[in-house]
mmCIF file of C-alpha atoms and ligand atoms in Angstrom:
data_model
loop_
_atom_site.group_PDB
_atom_site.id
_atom_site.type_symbol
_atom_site.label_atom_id
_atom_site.label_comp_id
_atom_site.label_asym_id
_atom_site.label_seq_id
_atom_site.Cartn_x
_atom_site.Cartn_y
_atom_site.Cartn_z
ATOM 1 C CA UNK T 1 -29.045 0.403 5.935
ATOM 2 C CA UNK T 2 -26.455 -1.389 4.326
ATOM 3 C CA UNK T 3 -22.975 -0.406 3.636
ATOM 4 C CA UNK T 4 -22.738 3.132 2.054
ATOM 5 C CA UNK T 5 -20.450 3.321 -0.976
ATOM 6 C CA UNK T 6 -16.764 4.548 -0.705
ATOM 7 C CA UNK T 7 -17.667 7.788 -2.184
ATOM 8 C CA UNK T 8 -20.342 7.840 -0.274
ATOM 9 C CA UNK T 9 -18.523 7.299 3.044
ATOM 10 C CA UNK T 10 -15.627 10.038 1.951
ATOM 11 C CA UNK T 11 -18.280 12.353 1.268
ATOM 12 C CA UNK T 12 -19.390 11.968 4.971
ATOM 13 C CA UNK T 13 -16.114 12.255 6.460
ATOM 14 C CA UNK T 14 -15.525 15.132 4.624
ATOM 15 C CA UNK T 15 -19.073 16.460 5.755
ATOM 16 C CA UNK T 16 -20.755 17.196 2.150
ATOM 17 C CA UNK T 17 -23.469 15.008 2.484
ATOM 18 C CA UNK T 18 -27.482 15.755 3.184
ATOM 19 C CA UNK T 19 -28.551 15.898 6.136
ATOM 20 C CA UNK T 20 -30.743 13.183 6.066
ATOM 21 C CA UNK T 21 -28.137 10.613 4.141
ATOM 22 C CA UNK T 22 -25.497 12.220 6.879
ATOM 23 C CA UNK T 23 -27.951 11.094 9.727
ATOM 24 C CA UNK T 24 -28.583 7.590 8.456
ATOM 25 C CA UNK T 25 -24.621 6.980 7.414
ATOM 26 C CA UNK T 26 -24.003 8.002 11.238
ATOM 27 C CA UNK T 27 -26.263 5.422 12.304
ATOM 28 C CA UNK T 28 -24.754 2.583 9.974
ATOM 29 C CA UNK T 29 -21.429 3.553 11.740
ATOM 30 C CA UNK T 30 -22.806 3.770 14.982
ATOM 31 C CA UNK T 31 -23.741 0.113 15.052
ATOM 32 C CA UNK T 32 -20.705 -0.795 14.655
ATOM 33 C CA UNK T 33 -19.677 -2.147 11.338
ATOM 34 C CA UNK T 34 -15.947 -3.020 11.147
ATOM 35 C CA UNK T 35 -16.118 -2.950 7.351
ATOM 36 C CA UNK T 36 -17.435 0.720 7.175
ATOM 37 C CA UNK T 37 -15.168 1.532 10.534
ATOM 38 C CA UNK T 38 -11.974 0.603 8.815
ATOM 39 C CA UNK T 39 -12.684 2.061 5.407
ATOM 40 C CA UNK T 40 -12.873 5.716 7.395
ATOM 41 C CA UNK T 41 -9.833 5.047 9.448
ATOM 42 C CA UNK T 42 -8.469 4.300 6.045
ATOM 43 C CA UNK T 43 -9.550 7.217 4.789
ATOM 44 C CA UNK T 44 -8.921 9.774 7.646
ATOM 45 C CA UNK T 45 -5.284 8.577 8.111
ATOM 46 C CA UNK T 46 -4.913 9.117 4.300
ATOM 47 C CA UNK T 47 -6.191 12.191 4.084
ATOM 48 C CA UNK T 48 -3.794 13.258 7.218
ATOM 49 C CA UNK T 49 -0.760 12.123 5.585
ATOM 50 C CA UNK T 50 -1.679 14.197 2.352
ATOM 51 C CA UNK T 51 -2.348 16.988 4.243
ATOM 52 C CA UNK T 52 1.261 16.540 5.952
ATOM 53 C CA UNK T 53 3.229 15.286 3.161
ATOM 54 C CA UNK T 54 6.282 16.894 2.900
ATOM 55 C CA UNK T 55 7.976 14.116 1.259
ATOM 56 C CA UNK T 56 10.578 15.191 -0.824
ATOM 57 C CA UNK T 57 11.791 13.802 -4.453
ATOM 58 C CA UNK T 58 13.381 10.689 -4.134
ATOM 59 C CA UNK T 59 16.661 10.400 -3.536
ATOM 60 C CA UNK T 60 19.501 9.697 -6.132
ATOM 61 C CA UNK T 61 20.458 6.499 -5.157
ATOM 62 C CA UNK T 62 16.533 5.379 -5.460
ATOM 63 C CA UNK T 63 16.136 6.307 -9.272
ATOM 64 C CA UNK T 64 19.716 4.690 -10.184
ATOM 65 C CA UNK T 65 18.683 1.361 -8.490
ATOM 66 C CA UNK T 66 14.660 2.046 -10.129
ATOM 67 C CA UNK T 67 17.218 2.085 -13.607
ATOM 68 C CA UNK T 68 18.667 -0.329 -12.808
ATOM 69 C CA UNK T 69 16.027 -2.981 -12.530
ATOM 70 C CA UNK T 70 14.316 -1.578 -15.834
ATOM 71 C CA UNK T 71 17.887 -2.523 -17.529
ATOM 72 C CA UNK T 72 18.010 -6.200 -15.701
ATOM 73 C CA UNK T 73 14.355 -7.079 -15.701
ATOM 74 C CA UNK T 74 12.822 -6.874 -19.191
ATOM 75 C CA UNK T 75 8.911 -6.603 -18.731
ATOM 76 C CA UNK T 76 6.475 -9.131 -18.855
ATOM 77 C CA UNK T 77 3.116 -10.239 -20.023
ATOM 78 C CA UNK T 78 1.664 -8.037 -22.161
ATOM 79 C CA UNK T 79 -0.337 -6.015 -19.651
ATOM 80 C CA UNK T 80 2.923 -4.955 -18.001
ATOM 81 C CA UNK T 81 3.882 -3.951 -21.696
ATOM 82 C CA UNK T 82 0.420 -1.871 -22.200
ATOM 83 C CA UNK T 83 0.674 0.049 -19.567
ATOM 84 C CA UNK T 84 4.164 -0.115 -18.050
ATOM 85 C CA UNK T 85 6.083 -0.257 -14.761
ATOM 86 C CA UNK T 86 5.994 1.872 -11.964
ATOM 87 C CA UNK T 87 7.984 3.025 -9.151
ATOM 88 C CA UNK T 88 5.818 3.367 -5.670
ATOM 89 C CA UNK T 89 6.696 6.782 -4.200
ATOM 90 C CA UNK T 90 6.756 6.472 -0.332
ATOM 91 C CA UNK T 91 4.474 8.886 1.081
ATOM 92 C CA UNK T 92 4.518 8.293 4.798
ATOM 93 C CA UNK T 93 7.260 6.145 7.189
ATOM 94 C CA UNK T 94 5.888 6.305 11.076
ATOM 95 C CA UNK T 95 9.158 6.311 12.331
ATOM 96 C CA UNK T 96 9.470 9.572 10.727
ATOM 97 C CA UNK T 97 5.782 10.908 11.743
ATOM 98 C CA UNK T 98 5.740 8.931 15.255
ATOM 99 C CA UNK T 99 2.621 10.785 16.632
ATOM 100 C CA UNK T 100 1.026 9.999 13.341
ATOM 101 C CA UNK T 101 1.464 6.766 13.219
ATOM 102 C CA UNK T 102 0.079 6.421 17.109
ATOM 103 C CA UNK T 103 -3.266 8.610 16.420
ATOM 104 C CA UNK T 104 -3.356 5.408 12.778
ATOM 105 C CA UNK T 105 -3.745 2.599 16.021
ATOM 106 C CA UNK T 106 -1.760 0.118 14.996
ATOM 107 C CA UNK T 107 0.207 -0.726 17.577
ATOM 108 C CA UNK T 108 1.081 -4.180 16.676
ATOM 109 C CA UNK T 109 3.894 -2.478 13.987
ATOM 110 C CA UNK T 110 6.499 -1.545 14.493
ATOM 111 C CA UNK T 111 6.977 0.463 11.492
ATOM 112 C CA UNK T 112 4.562 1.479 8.787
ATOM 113 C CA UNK T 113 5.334 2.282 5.637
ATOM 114 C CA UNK T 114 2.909 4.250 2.736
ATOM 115 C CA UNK T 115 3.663 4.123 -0.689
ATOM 116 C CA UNK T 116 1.371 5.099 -3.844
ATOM 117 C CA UNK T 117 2.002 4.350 -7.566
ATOM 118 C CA UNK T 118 -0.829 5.638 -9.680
ATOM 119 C CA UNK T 119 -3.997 4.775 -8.452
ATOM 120 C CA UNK T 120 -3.219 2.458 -6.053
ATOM 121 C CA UNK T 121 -1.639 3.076 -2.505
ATOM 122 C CA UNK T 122 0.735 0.109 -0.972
ATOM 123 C CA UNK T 123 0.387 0.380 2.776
ATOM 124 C CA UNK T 124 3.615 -1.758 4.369
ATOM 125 C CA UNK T 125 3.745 -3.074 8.298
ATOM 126 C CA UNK T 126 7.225 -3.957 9.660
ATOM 127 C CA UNK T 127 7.498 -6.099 12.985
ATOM 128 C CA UNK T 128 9.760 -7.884 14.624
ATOM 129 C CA UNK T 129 9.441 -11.591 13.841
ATOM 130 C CA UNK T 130 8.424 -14.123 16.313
ATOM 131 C CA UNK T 131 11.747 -15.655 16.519
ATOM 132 C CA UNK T 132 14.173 -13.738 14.336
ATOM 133 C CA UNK T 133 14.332 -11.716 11.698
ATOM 134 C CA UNK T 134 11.050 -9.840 10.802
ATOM 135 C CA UNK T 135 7.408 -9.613 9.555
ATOM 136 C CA UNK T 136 6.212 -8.039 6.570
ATOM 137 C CA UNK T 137 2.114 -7.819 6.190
ATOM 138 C CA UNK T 138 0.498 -5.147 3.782
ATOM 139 C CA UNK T 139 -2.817 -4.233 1.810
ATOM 140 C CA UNK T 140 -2.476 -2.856 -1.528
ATOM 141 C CA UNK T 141 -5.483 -0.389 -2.399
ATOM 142 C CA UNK T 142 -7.047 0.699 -5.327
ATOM 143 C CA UNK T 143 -8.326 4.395 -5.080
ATOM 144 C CA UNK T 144 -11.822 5.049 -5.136
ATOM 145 C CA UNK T 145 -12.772 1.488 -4.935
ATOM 146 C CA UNK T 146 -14.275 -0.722 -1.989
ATOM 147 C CA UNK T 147 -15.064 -3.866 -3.281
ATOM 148 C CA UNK T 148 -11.220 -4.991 -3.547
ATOM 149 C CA UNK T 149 -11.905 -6.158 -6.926
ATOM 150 C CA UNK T 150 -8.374 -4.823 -8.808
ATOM 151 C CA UNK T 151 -6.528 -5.918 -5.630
ATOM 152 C CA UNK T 152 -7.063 -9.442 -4.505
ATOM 153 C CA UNK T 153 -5.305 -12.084 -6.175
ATOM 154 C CA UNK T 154 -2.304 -10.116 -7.161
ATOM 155 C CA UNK T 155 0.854 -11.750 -7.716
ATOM 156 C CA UNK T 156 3.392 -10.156 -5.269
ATOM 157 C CA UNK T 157 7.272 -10.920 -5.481
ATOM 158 C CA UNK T 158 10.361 -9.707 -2.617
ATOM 159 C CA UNK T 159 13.299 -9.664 -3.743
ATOM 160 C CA UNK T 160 17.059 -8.880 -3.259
ATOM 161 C CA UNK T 161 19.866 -8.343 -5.071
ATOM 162 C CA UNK T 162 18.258 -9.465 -8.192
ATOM 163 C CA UNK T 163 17.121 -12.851 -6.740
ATOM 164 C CA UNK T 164 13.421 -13.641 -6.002
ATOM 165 C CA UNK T 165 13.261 -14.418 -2.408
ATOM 166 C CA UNK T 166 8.905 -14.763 -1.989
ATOM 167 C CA UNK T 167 5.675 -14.624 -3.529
ATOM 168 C CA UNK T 168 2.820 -14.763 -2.535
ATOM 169 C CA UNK T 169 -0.840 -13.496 -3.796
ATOM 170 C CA UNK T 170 -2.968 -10.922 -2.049
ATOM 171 C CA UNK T 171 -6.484 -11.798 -0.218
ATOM 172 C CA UNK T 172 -9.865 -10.537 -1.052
ATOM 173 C CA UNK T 173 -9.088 -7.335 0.391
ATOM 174 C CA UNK T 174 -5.675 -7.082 -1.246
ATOM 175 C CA UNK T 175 -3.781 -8.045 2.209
ATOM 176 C CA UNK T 176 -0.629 -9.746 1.587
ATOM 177 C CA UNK T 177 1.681 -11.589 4.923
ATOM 178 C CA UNK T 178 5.650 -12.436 4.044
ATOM 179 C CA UNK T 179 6.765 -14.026 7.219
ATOM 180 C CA UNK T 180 11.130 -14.372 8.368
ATOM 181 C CA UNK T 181 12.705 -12.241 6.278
ATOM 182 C CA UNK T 182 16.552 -11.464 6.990
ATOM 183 C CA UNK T 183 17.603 -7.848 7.558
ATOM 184 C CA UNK T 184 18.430 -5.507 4.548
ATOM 185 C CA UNK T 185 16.748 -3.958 2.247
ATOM 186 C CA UNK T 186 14.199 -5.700 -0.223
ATOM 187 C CA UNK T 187 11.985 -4.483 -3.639
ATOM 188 C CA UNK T 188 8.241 -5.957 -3.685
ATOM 189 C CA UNK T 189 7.002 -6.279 -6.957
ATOM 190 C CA UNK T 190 3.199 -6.360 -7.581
ATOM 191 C CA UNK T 191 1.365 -7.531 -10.361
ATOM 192 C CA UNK T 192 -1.773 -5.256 -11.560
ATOM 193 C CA UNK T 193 -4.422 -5.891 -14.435
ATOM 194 C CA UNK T 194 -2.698 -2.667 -15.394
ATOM 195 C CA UNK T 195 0.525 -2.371 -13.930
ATOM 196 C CA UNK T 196 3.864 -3.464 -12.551
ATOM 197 C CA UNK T 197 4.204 -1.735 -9.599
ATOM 198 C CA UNK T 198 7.904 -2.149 -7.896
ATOM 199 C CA UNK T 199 8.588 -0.421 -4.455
ATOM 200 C CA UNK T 200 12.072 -0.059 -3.853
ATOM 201 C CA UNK T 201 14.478 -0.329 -1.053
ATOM 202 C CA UNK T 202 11.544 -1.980 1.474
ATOM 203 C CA UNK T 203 14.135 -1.409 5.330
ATOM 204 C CA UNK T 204 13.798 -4.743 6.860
ATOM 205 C CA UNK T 205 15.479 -3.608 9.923
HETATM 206 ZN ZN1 ZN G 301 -20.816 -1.019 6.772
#
């Protein structure tokens, strides 16, 4: 069998599917596909943060500095004017879920950070850099889709205080790397076909 579709694969992890499409779905995964494997880790570890999420309302300091880069930054292109600018809520931080972010097996991070603007979920890795400073990979998601079509190739900016620091574009799969950054605190801006997403306040510790 080939790959099963997302929905497909969500409707056997959450156990709603035929028997017999059930049985052959358990075989695809059985022999060992990393695709399929790490689109249900996906999955499963997003489904246990919703199930956990107590995240409360952002804090004040969040939404002053989200105004403030609406007053400094005026939008552009005119998808960004269609349909707008967001602010990425963060849904999940491992160092404040440590037992969660062991059963997620990524041990290579040091931190992990989840955020979600709309339809699309921004999934952050913080570690140590080689050297100094520190690593910052990611994969930017769109829900419900697993061909990575909305996500590859989006433009991605870092940047502090007002000043563009990187950019870079995302992969295939919507997998971004921004190598040696300095500590402090840093907003990623991302580039959609239908929105500006901005996460704020990214703790490069
Ligand atoms: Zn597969």
């Amino acid at each position: 069998m080939n790959c099963p579709s997302f929905e497909n694969l969500i409707s056997y992890v959450d156990g709603e599917m035929a028997a017999a499409a059930s049985q052959a779905l358990a075989t695809h995964l059985a022999s060992g596909c990393a695709t399929c494997a790490s689109s249900r880790a996906w999955y499963e570890s997003v489904k246990a943060i919703a199930a956990s999420d107590d995240t409360k309302d952002a804090p004040r300091w969040v939404l002053h500095r989200a105004l403030k880069l609406f007053e400094t930054q005026p939008l552009r292109g005119s998808a960004v004017e269609r349909f707008g600018h967001l602010i990425a809520s963060l849904v999940f931080d491992s160092l404040r879920r440590p037992a969660l972010a062991g059963a997620r097996a990524l041990a290579a991070a040091d931190r992990q950070l989840l955020y979600r603007a709309d339809n699309y979920s921004i999934d952050l890795q913080l570690a140590a850099g080689k050297e100094r400073g520190a690593e910052l990979t990611g994969q930017i998601l769109r829900e419900g889709e697993f061909q990575f079509e909305s996500v590859s190739g989006l433009e991605l900016k870092l940047v502090c205080e007002g000043r563009k620091i990187l950019s870079t574009k995302t992969n295939k799969f919507g997998e971004f790397s921004l190598a040696t950054l300095e500590c402090g605190e840093y907003d990623l801006q991302i580039e959609t076909d239908e929105i500006s997403i901005t996460v704020v306040g990214v703790p490069v510790a």
